[in-house]
Amino acid sequence: MVPLDEVVRGNRLIVKPGEKIPVDGVVRKGLTSVDESMLTGESIPVEKQTRAAVIGATLNKNGTIEIEATKVGKETALASIVKAVEDAQGSKAPIQRLAVISGYFVPIVVGISFLTFMTWMILVTPGNLESALLASIGVLVIACPCALGLATPTSIMVGTGKAAEHGILFKDGEHLERTYKVEAIIFDKLVRSQKGNL
């Protein structure tokens, strides 16, 4: 037994029934079936024999096999999926580029709010601090675009995270935003609900 961090490409590993395959590799000895549902969504185990490729984090079902590591660490299929989700969560959707305007708009709004305060203090209700503050704060509350700047990246992060939990990966935030235009979804396998409908 060695820590997974110490496994390098070319190492030979024994994987027993019921164990997860630790890295991407090729079967060198043995015969088994592997549950690849975490990656493919296919519930039926796939038969693996000599020279067959295996994917890290999938489950060895019933035979002992010896595999040769071909991809380890950040090179594995699972690591690629995790990176794709992280990249999508960190990407900017087109609507978020619009939120950049708030970087210019906020100082302008603060300036207008200050001018409103001074106008009310000097011209509208001279010396009445309460009225001037209410008018100034009213300008800030009505005009501030903070919600757009905060809500957009948060919604992208939550959306891509929830989609990944259900096995749907988005390349970036732009693709997530454009899903409202989708008119048809094509699956490579039939999916049955608990009611038996397709």
PDB file of C-alpha atoms in Angstrom:
ATOM      1  CA  MET A   1       0.000   0.000   0.000  1.00  0.00           C
ATOM      2  CA  VAL A   2       1.381   3.420  -1.007  1.00  0.00           C
ATOM      3  CA  PRO A   3      -0.148   6.916  -0.856  1.00  0.00           C
ATOM      4  CA  LEU A   4      -1.857   7.925  -4.108  1.00  0.00           C
ATOM      5  CA  ASP A   5       0.459  10.956  -4.359  1.00  0.00           C
ATOM      6  CA  GLU A   6       3.436   8.609  -4.785  1.00  0.00           C
ATOM      7  CA  VAL A   7       1.978   6.744  -7.779  1.00  0.00           C
ATOM      8  CA  VAL A   8       3.682   7.739 -11.035  1.00  0.00           C
ATOM      9  CA  ARG A   9       3.039   6.916 -14.662  1.00  0.00           C
ATOM     10  CA  GLY A  10       4.159   3.376 -15.481  1.00  0.00           C
ATOM     11  CA  ASN A  11       3.569   1.955 -11.967  1.00  0.00           C
ATOM     12  CA  ARG A  12       1.721  -1.365 -11.768  1.00  0.00           C
ATOM     13  CA  LEU A  13      -1.198  -1.460  -9.317  1.00  0.00           C
ATOM     14  CA  ILE A  14      -3.358  -4.310  -8.028  1.00  0.00           C
ATOM     15  CA  VAL A  15      -7.077  -3.457  -7.777  1.00  0.00           C
ATOM     16  CA  LYS A  16      -9.247  -5.948  -5.875  1.00  0.00           C
ATOM     17  CA  PRO A  17     -13.029  -6.437  -6.187  1.00  0.00           C
ATOM     18  CA  GLY A  18     -15.004  -3.633  -4.524  1.00  0.00           C
ATOM     19  CA  GLU A  19     -12.090  -1.173  -4.665  1.00  0.00           C
ATOM     20  CA  LYS A  20     -12.026   2.060  -6.640  1.00  0.00           C
ATOM     21  CA  ILE A  21      -9.529   2.255  -9.467  1.00  0.00           C
ATOM     22  CA  PRO A  22      -7.052   4.869  -8.204  1.00  0.00           C
ATOM     23  CA  VAL A  23      -5.745   6.311 -11.508  1.00  0.00           C
ATOM     24  CA  ASP A  24      -6.392   6.167 -15.246  1.00  0.00           C
ATOM     25  CA  GLY A  25      -4.594   3.192 -16.727  1.00  0.00           C
ATOM     26  CA  VAL A  26      -4.538   0.028 -18.833  1.00  0.00           C
ATOM     27  CA  VAL A  27      -5.332  -3.504 -17.648  1.00  0.00           C
ATOM     28  CA  ARG A  28      -2.204  -5.668 -17.843  1.00  0.00           C
ATOM     29  CA  LYS A  29      -3.520  -8.816 -16.103  1.00  0.00           C
ATOM     30  CA  GLY A  30      -6.922 -10.104 -15.107  1.00  0.00           C
ATOM     31  CA  LEU A  31     -10.558  -9.891 -16.108  1.00  0.00           C
ATOM     32  CA  THR A  32     -13.301  -7.908 -14.392  1.00  0.00           C
ATOM     33  CA  SER A  33     -16.287  -5.646 -14.868  1.00  0.00           C
ATOM     34  CA  VAL A  34     -16.093  -1.969 -13.907  1.00  0.00           C
ATOM     35  CA  ASP A  35     -18.911   0.339 -12.827  1.00  0.00           C
ATOM     36  CA  GLU A  36     -18.256   3.538 -14.822  1.00  0.00           C
ATOM     37  CA  SER A  37     -21.596   5.193 -13.968  1.00  0.00           C
ATOM     38  CA  MET A  38     -19.916   8.103 -12.172  1.00  0.00           C
ATOM     39  CA  LEU A  39     -18.434   9.140 -15.520  1.00  0.00           C
ATOM     40  CA  THR A  40     -20.755   7.822 -18.235  1.00  0.00           C
ATOM     41  CA  GLY A  41     -24.071   7.521 -16.392  1.00  0.00           C
ATOM     42  CA  GLU A  42     -24.317   3.923 -17.671  1.00  0.00           C
ATOM     43  CA  SER A  43     -25.519   1.689 -14.843  1.00  0.00           C
ATOM     44  CA  ILE A  44     -24.432  -1.607 -16.453  1.00  0.00           C
ATOM     45  CA  PRO A  45     -20.807  -2.551 -15.566  1.00  0.00           C
ATOM     46  CA  VAL A  46     -18.357  -2.671 -18.473  1.00  0.00           C
ATOM     47  CA  GLU A  47     -16.222  -5.787 -19.050  1.00  0.00           C
ATOM     48  CA  LYS A  48     -12.489  -5.136 -18.860  1.00  0.00           C
ATOM     49  CA  GLN A  49      -9.715  -7.484 -19.934  1.00  0.00           C
ATOM     50  CA  THR A  50      -6.045  -7.213 -20.902  1.00  0.00           C
ATOM     51  CA  ARG A  51      -5.189  -3.963 -22.767  1.00  0.00           C
ATOM     52  CA  ALA A  52      -8.546  -2.345 -21.885  1.00  0.00           C
ATOM     53  CA  ALA A  53      -8.448   1.238 -20.610  1.00  0.00           C
ATOM     54  CA  VAL A  54      -9.741   1.960 -17.104  1.00  0.00           C
ATOM     55  CA  ILE A  55     -10.632   5.315 -15.575  1.00  0.00           C
ATOM     56  CA  GLY A  56      -9.693   6.525 -12.116  1.00  0.00           C
ATOM     57  CA  ALA A  57     -12.473   6.712  -9.448  1.00  0.00           C
ATOM     58  CA  THR A  58     -14.566   4.026 -11.188  1.00  0.00           C
ATOM     59  CA  LEU A  59     -15.463   0.884  -9.202  1.00  0.00           C
ATOM     60  CA  ASN A  60     -13.942  -2.562  -9.810  1.00  0.00           C
ATOM     61  CA  LYS A  61     -16.865  -4.967  -9.399  1.00  0.00           C
ATOM     62  CA  ASN A  62     -15.833  -8.612  -9.346  1.00  0.00           C
ATOM     63  CA  GLY A  63     -12.300  -9.526 -10.413  1.00  0.00           C
ATOM     64  CA  THR A  64      -8.762  -8.742  -9.299  1.00  0.00           C
ATOM     65  CA  ILE A  65      -6.842  -6.860 -11.970  1.00  0.00           C
ATOM     66  CA  GLU A  66      -3.373  -5.457 -12.403  1.00  0.00           C
ATOM     67  CA  ILE A  67      -3.292  -2.084 -14.116  1.00  0.00           C
ATOM     68  CA  GLU A  68      -0.482   0.096 -15.415  1.00  0.00           C
ATOM     69  CA  ALA A  69      -0.897   3.788 -14.578  1.00  0.00           C
ATOM     70  CA  THR A  70      -1.053   5.996 -17.686  1.00  0.00           C
ATOM     71  CA  LYS A  71      -2.434   9.208 -16.152  1.00  0.00           C
ATOM     72  CA  VAL A  72      -2.016  10.308 -12.542  1.00  0.00           C
ATOM     73  CA  GLY A  73      -2.911  13.358 -10.438  1.00  0.00           C
ATOM     74  CA  LYS A  74      -4.149  16.305 -12.488  1.00  0.00           C
ATOM     75  CA  GLU A  75      -3.965  14.311 -15.750  1.00  0.00           C
ATOM     76  CA  THR A  76      -6.817  11.914 -14.857  1.00  0.00           C
ATOM     77  CA  ALA A  77     -10.310  12.131 -16.359  1.00  0.00           C
ATOM     78  CA  LEU A  78     -11.818  12.941 -12.951  1.00  0.00           C
ATOM     79  CA  ALA A  79      -9.329  15.780 -12.385  1.00  0.00           C
ATOM     80  CA  SER A  80     -10.208  17.147 -15.847  1.00  0.00           C
ATOM     81  CA  ILE A  81     -13.906  17.172 -14.934  1.00  0.00           C
ATOM     82  CA  VAL A  82     -13.211  18.960 -11.638  1.00  0.00           C
ATOM     83  CA  LYS A  83     -11.068  21.534 -13.481  1.00  0.00           C
ATOM     84  CA  ALA A  84     -13.803  22.085 -16.084  1.00  0.00           C
ATOM     85  CA  VAL A  85     -16.340  22.816 -13.331  1.00  0.00           C
ATOM     86  CA  GLU A  86     -13.908  25.194 -11.560  1.00  0.00           C
ATOM     87  CA  ASP A  87     -13.157  26.999 -14.849  1.00  0.00           C
ATOM     88  CA  ALA A  88     -16.870  27.362 -15.595  1.00  0.00           C
ATOM     89  CA  GLN A  89     -17.510  28.769 -12.136  1.00  0.00           C
ATOM     90  CA  GLY A  90     -14.684  31.289 -12.539  1.00  0.00           C
ATOM     91  CA  SER A  91     -15.626  32.390 -16.061  1.00  0.00           C
ATOM     92  CA  LYS A  92     -17.566  35.520 -16.915  1.00  0.00           C
ATOM     93  CA  ALA A  93     -20.904  35.352 -18.673  1.00  0.00           C
ATOM     94  CA  PRO A  94     -21.800  38.116 -21.160  1.00  0.00           C
ATOM     95  CA  ILE A  95     -24.240  39.622 -18.635  1.00  0.00           C
ATOM     96  CA  GLN A  96     -21.398  39.846 -16.130  1.00  0.00           C
ATOM     97  CA  ARG A  97     -19.394  41.976 -18.549  1.00  0.00           C
ATOM     98  CA  LEU A  98     -22.317  44.361 -18.424  1.00  0.00           C
ATOM     99  CA  ALA A  99     -21.871  44.496 -14.640  1.00  0.00           C
ATOM    100  CA  VAL A 100     -18.399  46.052 -15.178  1.00  0.00           C
ATOM    101  CA  ILE A 101     -20.281  49.277 -15.870  1.00  0.00           C
ATOM    102  CA  SER A 102     -21.061  49.348 -12.149  1.00  0.00           C
ATOM    103  CA  GLY A 103     -17.375  50.167 -11.533  1.00  0.00           C
ATOM    104  CA  TYR A 104     -17.949  53.510 -13.254  1.00  0.00           C
ATOM    105  CA  PHE A 105     -21.565  53.963 -12.299  1.00  0.00           C
ATOM    106  CA  VAL A 106     -21.138  53.658  -8.506  1.00  0.00           C
ATOM    107  CA  PRO A 107     -18.769  56.649  -8.124  1.00  0.00           C
ATOM    108  CA  ILE A 108     -21.095  58.740 -10.295  1.00  0.00           C
ATOM    109  CA  VAL A 109     -24.101  57.762  -8.150  1.00  0.00           C
ATOM    110  CA  VAL A 110     -22.195  58.582  -4.941  1.00  0.00           C
ATOM    111  CA  GLY A 111     -21.320  61.982  -6.431  1.00  0.00           C
ATOM    112  CA  ILE A 112     -24.953  62.655  -7.383  1.00  0.00           C
ATOM    113  CA  SER A 113     -26.019  61.588  -3.883  1.00  0.00           C
ATOM    114  CA  PHE A 114     -23.559  64.057  -2.349  1.00  0.00           C
ATOM    115  CA  LEU A 115     -24.809  66.850  -4.658  1.00  0.00           C
ATOM    116  CA  THR A 116     -28.395  65.998  -3.662  1.00  0.00           C
ATOM    117  CA  PHE A 117     -27.425  66.237   0.006  1.00  0.00           C
ATOM    118  CA  MET A 118     -25.776  69.636  -0.503  1.00  0.00           C
ATOM    119  CA  THR A 119     -28.701  70.937  -2.616  1.00  0.00           C
ATOM    120  CA  TRP A 120     -31.240  69.972   0.051  1.00  0.00           C
ATOM    121  CA  MET A 121     -29.062  71.371   2.871  1.00  0.00           C
ATOM    122  CA  ILE A 122     -28.528  74.723   1.111  1.00  0.00           C
ATOM    123  CA  LEU A 123     -31.488  75.332  -1.248  1.00  0.00           C
ATOM    124  CA  VAL A 124     -34.492  73.041  -0.672  1.00  0.00           C
ATOM    125  CA  THR A 125     -34.664  72.772   3.150  1.00  0.00           C
ATOM    126  CA  PRO A 126     -31.808  74.952   4.446  1.00  0.00           C
ATOM    127  CA  GLY A 127     -30.225  73.543   7.608  1.00  0.00           C
ATOM    128  CA  ASN A 128     -32.570  70.498   7.808  1.00  0.00           C
ATOM    129  CA  LEU A 129     -30.145  67.573   8.131  1.00  0.00           C
ATOM    130  CA  GLU A 130     -32.849  64.888   8.265  1.00  0.00           C
ATOM    131  CA  SER A 131     -34.481  65.900   4.949  1.00  0.00           C
ATOM    132  CA  ALA A 132     -31.101  66.218   3.220  1.00  0.00           C
ATOM    133  CA  LEU A 133     -30.014  62.756   4.432  1.00  0.00           C
ATOM    134  CA  LEU A 134     -33.300  61.146   3.352  1.00  0.00           C
ATOM    135  CA  ALA A 135     -32.992  62.619  -0.152  1.00  0.00           C
ATOM    136  CA  SER A 136     -29.330  61.610  -0.404  1.00  0.00           C
ATOM    137  CA  ILE A 137     -29.960  58.039   0.776  1.00  0.00           C
ATOM    138  CA  GLY A 138     -32.940  57.801  -1.583  1.00  0.00           C
ATOM    139  CA  VAL A 139     -30.646  58.499  -4.532  1.00  0.00           C
ATOM    140  CA  LEU A 140     -28.194  55.801  -3.346  1.00  0.00           C
ATOM    141  CA  VAL A 141     -30.863  53.146  -2.796  1.00  0.00           C
ATOM    142  CA  ILE A 142     -32.656  53.733  -6.099  1.00  0.00           C
ATOM    143  CA  ALA A 143     -29.622  54.074  -8.369  1.00  0.00           C
ATOM    144  CA  CYS A 144     -27.021  51.659  -6.950  1.00  0.00           C
ATOM    145  CA  PRO A 145     -26.376  48.640  -9.278  1.00  0.00           C
ATOM    146  CA  CYS A 146     -24.691  46.540  -6.591  1.00  0.00           C
ATOM    147  CA  ALA A 147     -27.217  43.720  -6.976  1.00  0.00           C
ATOM    148  CA  LEU A 148     -26.134  43.114 -10.570  1.00  0.00           C
ATOM    149  CA  GLY A 149     -22.441  43.056  -9.647  1.00  0.00           C
ATOM    150  CA  LEU A 150     -22.991  40.604  -6.778  1.00  0.00           C
ATOM    151  CA  ALA A 151     -25.778  38.392  -8.112  1.00  0.00           C
ATOM    152  CA  THR A 152     -24.248  37.554 -11.495  1.00  0.00           C
ATOM    153  CA  PRO A 153     -21.068  35.724 -10.357  1.00  0.00           C
ATOM    154  CA  THR A 154     -22.989  34.078  -7.520  1.00  0.00           C
ATOM    155  CA  SER A 155     -25.652  32.719  -9.863  1.00  0.00           C
ATOM    156  CA  ILE A 156     -23.008  31.362 -12.259  1.00  0.00           C
ATOM    157  CA  MET A 157     -21.203  29.584  -9.424  1.00  0.00           C
ATOM    158  CA  VAL A 158     -24.398  28.070  -8.023  1.00  0.00           C
ATOM    159  CA  GLY A 159     -25.737  27.125 -11.466  1.00  0.00           C
ATOM    160  CA  THR A 160     -22.595  25.325 -12.647  1.00  0.00           C
ATOM    161  CA  GLY A 161     -22.220  23.608  -9.251  1.00  0.00           C
ATOM    162  CA  LYS A 162     -25.810  22.324  -9.260  1.00  0.00           C
ATOM    163  CA  ALA A 163     -25.472  21.173 -12.870  1.00  0.00           C
ATOM    164  CA  ALA A 164     -22.251  19.274 -12.029  1.00  0.00           C
ATOM    165  CA  GLU A 165     -24.077  17.492  -9.179  1.00  0.00           C
ATOM    166  CA  HIS A 166     -26.507  16.168 -11.798  1.00  0.00           C
ATOM    167  CA  GLY A 167     -23.781  15.186 -14.278  1.00  0.00           C
ATOM    168  CA  ILE A 168     -24.100  18.228 -16.552  1.00  0.00           C
ATOM    169  CA  LEU A 169     -20.895  20.148 -17.275  1.00  0.00           C
ATOM    170  CA  PHE A 170     -20.726  23.655 -18.717  1.00  0.00           C
ATOM    171  CA  LYS A 171     -17.555  24.840 -20.406  1.00  0.00           C
ATOM    172  CA  ASP A 172     -18.031  28.384 -19.097  1.00  0.00           C
ATOM    173  CA  GLY A 173     -20.600  30.875 -17.866  1.00  0.00           C
ATOM    174  CA  GLU A 174     -21.521  31.984 -21.388  1.00  0.00           C
ATOM    175  CA  HIS A 175     -22.807  28.500 -22.256  1.00  0.00           C
ATOM    176  CA  LEU A 176     -24.807  28.397 -19.033  1.00  0.00           C
ATOM    177  CA  GLU A 177     -26.406  31.742 -19.863  1.00  0.00           C
ATOM    178  CA  ARG A 178     -27.333  30.601 -23.382  1.00  0.00           C
ATOM    179  CA  THR A 179     -29.221  27.481 -22.230  1.00  0.00           C
ATOM    180  CA  TYR A 180     -32.499  29.417 -22.335  1.00  0.00           C
ATOM    181  CA  LYS A 181     -32.245  29.193 -26.158  1.00  0.00           C
ATOM    182  CA  VAL A 182     -32.100  25.355 -26.107  1.00  0.00           C
ATOM    183  CA  GLU A 183     -35.079  23.862 -27.926  1.00  0.00           C
ATOM    184  CA  ALA A 184     -34.082  20.166 -27.923  1.00  0.00           C
ATOM    185  CA  ILE A 185     -31.815  17.895 -25.880  1.00  0.00           C
ATOM    186  CA  ILE A 186     -30.487  14.664 -27.391  1.00  0.00           C
ATOM    187  CA  PHE A 187     -29.430  11.779 -25.122  1.00  0.00           C
ATOM    188  CA  ASP A 188     -27.345   8.771 -26.164  1.00  0.00           C
ATOM    189  CA  LYS A 189     -29.367   6.442 -23.894  1.00  0.00           C
ATOM    190  CA  LEU A 190     -32.943   6.070 -22.756  1.00  0.00           C
ATOM    191  CA  VAL A 191     -33.790   7.408 -19.319  1.00  0.00           C
ATOM    192  CA  ARG A 192     -36.741   5.946 -17.430  1.00  0.00           C
ATOM    193  CA  SER A 193     -38.465   7.800 -14.644  1.00  0.00           C
ATOM    194  CA  GLN A 194     -39.835   6.021 -11.559  1.00  0.00           C
ATOM    195  CA  LYS A 195     -43.263   6.095 -13.249  1.00  0.00           C
ATOM    196  CA  GLY A 196     -41.862   4.135 -16.204  1.00  0.00           C
ATOM    197  CA  ASN A 197     -42.117   6.994 -18.728  1.00  0.00           C
ATOM    198  CA  LEU A 198     -39.263   7.785 -21.117  1.00  0.00           C
TER     199      LEU A 198
END
